[in-house]
Tab-separated table of C-alpha atoms in Angstrom:
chain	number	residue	atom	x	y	z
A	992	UNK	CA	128.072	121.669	101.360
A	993	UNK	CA	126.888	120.090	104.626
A	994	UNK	CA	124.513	117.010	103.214
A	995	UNK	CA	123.399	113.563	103.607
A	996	UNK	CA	124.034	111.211	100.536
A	997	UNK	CA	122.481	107.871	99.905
A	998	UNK	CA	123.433	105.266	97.049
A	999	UNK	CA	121.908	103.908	95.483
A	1000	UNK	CA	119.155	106.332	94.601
A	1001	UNK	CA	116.800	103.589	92.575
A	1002	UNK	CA	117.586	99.542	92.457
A	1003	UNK	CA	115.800	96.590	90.917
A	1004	UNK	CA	116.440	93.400	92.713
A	1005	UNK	CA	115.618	90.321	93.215
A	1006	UNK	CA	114.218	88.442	95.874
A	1007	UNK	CA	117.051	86.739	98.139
A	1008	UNK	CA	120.385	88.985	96.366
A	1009	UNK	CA	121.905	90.418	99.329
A	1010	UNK	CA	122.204	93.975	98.847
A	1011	UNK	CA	123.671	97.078	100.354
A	1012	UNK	CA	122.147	100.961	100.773
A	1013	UNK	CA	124.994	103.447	101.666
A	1014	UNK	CA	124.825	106.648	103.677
A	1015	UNK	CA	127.357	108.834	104.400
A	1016	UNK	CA	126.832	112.163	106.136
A	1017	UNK	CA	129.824	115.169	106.176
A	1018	UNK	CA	129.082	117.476	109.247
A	1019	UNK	CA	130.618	114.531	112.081
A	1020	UNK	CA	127.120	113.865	112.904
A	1021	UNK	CA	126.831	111.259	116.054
A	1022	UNK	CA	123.524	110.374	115.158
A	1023	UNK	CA	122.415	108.455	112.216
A	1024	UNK	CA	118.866	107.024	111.148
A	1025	UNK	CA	117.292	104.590	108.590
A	1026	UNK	CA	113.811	105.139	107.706
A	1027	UNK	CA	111.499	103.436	105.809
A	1028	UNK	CA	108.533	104.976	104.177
A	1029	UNK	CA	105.406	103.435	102.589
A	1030	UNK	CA	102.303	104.477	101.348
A	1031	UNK	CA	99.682	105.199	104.103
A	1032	UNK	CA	102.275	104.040	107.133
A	1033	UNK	CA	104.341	107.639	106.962
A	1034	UNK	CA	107.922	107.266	108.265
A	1035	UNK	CA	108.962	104.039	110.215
A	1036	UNK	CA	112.392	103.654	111.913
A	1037	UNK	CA	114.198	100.747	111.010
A	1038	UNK	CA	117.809	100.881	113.037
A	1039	UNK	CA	119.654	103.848	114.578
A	1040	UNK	CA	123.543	105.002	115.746
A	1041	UNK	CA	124.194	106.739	118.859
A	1042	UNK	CA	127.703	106.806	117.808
A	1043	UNK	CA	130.711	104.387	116.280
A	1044	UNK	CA	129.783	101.421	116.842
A	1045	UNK	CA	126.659	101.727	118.903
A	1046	UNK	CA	123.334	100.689	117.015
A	1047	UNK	CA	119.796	99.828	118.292
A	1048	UNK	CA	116.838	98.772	116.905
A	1049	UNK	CA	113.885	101.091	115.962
A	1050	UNK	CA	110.049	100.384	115.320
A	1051	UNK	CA	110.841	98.240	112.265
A	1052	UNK	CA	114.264	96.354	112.131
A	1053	UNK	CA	113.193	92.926	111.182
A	1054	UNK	CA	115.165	91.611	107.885
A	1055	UNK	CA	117.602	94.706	108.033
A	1056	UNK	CA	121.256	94.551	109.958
A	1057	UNK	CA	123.291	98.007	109.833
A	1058	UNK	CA	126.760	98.504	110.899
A	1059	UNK	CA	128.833	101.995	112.290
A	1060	UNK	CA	132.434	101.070	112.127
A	1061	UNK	CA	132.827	105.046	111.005
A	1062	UNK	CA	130.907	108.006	112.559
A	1063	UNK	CA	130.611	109.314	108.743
A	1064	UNK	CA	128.913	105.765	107.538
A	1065	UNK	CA	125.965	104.282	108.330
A	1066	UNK	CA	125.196	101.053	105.741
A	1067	UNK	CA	121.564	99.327	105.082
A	1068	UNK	CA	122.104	95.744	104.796
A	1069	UNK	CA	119.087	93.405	103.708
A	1070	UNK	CA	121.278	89.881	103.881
A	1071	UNK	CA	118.096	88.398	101.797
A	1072	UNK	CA	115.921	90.848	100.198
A	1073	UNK	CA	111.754	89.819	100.354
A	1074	UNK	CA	109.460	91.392	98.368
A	1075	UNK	CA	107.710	93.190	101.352
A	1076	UNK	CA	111.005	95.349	102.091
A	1077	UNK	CA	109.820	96.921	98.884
A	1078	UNK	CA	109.967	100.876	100.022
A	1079	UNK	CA	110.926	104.294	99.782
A	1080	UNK	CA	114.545	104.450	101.782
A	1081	UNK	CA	115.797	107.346	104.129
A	1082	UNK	CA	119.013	107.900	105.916
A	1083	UNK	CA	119.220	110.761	108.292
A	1084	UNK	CA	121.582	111.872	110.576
A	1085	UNK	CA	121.716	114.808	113.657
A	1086	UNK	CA	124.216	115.960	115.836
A	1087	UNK	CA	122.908	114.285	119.245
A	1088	UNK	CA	120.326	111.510	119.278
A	1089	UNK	CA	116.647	112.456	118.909
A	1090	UNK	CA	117.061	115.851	120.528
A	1091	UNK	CA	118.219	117.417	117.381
A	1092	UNK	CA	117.207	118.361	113.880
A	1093	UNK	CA	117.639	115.423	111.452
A	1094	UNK	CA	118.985	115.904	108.022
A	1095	UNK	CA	117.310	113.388	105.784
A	1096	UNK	CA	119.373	112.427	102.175
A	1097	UNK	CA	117.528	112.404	98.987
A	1098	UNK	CA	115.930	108.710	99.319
A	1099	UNK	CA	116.648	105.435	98.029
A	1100	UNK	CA	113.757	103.507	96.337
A	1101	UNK	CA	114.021	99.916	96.152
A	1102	UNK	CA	111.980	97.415	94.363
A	1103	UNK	CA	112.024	93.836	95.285
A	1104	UNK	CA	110.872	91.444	92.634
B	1214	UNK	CA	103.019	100.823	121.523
B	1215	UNK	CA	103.620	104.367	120.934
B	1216	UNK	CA	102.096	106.323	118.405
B	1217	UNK	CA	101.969	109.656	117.015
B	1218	UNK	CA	98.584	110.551	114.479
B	1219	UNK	CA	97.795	113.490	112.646
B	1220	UNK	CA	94.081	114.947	112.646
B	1221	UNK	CA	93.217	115.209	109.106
B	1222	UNK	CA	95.065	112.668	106.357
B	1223	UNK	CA	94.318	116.009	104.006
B	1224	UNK	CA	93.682	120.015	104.310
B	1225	UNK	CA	93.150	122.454	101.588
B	1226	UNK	CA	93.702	126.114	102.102
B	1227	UNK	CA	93.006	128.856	100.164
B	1228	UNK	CA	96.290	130.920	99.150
B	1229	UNK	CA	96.832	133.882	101.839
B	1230	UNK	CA	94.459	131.894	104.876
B	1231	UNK	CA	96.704	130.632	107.769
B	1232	UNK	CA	96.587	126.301	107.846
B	1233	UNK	CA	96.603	124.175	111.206
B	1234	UNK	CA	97.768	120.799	110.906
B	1235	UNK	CA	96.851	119.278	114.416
B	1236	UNK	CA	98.405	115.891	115.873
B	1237	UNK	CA	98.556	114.058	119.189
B	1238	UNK	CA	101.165	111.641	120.828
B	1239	UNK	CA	100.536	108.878	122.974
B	1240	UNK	CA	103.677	108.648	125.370
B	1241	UNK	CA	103.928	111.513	127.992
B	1242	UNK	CA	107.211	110.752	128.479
B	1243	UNK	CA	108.149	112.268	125.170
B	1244	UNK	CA	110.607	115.346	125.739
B	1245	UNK	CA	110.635	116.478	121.890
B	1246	UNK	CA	108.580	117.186	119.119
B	1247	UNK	CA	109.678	118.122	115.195
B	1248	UNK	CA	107.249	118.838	112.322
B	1249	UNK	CA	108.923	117.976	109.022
B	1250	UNK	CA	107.551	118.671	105.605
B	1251	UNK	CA	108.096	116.640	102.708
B	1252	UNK	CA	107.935	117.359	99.331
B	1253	UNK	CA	107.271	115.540	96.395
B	1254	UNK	CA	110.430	113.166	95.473
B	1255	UNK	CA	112.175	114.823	98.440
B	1256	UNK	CA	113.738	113.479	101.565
B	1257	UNK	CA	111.592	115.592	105.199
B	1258	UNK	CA	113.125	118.760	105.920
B	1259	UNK	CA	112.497	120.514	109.079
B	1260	UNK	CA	110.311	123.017	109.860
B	1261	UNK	CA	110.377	123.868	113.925
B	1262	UNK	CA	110.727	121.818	117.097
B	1263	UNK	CA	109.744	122.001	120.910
B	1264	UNK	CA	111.002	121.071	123.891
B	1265	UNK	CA	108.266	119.830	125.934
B	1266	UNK	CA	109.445	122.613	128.743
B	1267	UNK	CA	107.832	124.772	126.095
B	1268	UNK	CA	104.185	125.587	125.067
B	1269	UNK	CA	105.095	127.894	121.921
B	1270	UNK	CA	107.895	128.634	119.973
B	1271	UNK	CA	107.571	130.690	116.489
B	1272	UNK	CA	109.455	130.551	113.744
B	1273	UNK	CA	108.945	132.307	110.138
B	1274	UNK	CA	105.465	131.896	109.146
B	1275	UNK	CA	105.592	128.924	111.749
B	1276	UNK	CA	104.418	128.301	115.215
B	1277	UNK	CA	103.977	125.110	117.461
B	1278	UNK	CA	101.646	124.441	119.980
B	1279	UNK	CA	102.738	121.985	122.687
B	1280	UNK	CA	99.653	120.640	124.919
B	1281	UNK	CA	101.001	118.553	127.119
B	1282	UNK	CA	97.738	118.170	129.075
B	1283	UNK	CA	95.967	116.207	126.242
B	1284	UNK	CA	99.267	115.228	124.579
B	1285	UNK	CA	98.598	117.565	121.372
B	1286	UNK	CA	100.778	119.243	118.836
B	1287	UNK	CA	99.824	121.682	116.354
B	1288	UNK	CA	101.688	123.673	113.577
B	1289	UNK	CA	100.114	126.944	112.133
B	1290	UNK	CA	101.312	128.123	108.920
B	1291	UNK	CA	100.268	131.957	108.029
B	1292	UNK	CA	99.590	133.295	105.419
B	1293	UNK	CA	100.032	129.294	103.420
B	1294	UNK	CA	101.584	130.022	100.135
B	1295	UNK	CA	101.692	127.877	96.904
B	1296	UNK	CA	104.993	126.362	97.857
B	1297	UNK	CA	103.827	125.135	101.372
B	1298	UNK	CA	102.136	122.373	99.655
B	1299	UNK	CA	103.631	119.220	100.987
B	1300	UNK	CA	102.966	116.496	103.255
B	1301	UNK	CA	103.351	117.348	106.911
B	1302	UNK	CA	105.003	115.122	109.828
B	1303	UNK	CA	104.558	115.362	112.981
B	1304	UNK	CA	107.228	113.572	115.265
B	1305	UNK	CA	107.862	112.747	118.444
B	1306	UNK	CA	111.135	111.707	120.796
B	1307	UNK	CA	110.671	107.995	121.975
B	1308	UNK	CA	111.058	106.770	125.392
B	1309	UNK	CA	113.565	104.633	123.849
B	1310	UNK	CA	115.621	107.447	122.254
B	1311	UNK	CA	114.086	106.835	118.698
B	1312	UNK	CA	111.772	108.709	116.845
B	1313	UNK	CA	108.328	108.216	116.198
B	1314	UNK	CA	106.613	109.647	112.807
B	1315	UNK	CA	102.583	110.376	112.575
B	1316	UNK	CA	101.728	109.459	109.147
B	1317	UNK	CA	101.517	112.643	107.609
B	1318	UNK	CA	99.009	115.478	106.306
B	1319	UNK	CA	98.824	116.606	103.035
B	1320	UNK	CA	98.417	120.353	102.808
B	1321	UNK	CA	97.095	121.714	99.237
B	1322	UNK	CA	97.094	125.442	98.571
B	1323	UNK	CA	94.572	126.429	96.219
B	1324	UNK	CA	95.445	129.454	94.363
């Protein structure tokens, strides 16, 4: 089943714990996305992947480094989690860049005491 | 920056009327547009795109309207039915390759 999983789906954590949000897509998708969403601000990019190794910065990347050392990996790295990265998490991921449909995973929600 | 808002924050529909969720973009040099519809405790799933060499494109139940004149999407829903009840994004291709989500309508389908 083609899909887009993210892991964890819910975490608890505390301010400063460096943590890690994995996505991992299985149709050789090129493009990958994270996404933030909050209440009232809809969907904000945070970082995306052309490809392996290529990564650029969306609308919202402060506080968040991502890596692509794998076309089917995309990690979400906070190094030093503040309570303001609170959120609702979403990885997506397309064939091409923007120019395609995105397939979004189920959501991560994180909580950032 | 650029920017991408939707009309109406909410719409309620009757069961059986046909919705319009409007929204307009800021950057003409956007070259693609999705609507996405997101469910409660769900992740956006797609509904239809357009190319902005396009002013229409239909899909089941579904059509777009691209005005590129007044930089203005639309996405018509007929015949709305119980389970269209979500929260509806418009989005729209960056000039910097990245994608740019309005902030969503939520469509309620009264029985």
């Amino acid at each position: 089943e083609a899909q887009v999983t993210q892991n964890p789906r819910y975490l608890i954590t505390v301010t400063g714990k460096k943590l890690t949000v994995t996505c991992s897509q299985n149709m050789n998708h090129e493009y990958m996305s994270w996404y933030r969403q909050d209440p009232g601000l809809g969907l904000r990019q945070i970082y995306y992947s052309m490809n392996v190794e290529v990564t650029d910065k969306g609308d919202v990347p402060e506080g968040y480094k991502v890596s692509r050392k794998e076309k089917r990996n995309f990690p979400l790295i906070l190094e030093s989690p503040s309570p303001n990265q609170t959120s609702l998490y979403f990885c997506a991921s397309s064939r091409a860049a923007f120019t395609d449909t995105q397939y979004f995973g189920p959501g991560t929600r994180l909580t950032v005491l | 920056g650029e920017s991408v808002g939707l009309h109406l924050p909410t719409l309620s529909v009757q069961e059986g009327d046909n919705s319009i969720i409007n929204c307009a973009y800021s950057n003409s040099a956007s070259d693609y547009f999705i609507w996405y519809k997101q469910e409660s405790g769900k992740g956006p799933q797609f509904i239809i795109d357009i190319r902005s060499n396009m002013d229409k494109r239909q899909g089941q139940r579904v059509t777009v309207l691209l005005n590129k004149t007044v930089k203005h999407l639309s996405l018509q829903i007929a015949a709305t039915q119980p389970g269209d009840s979500a929260v509806y994004f418009c989005v729209s291709g960056g000039s910097q390759g990245n994608l740019i989500f309005g902030k969503g309508t939520k469509l309620s389908v009264k029985p």
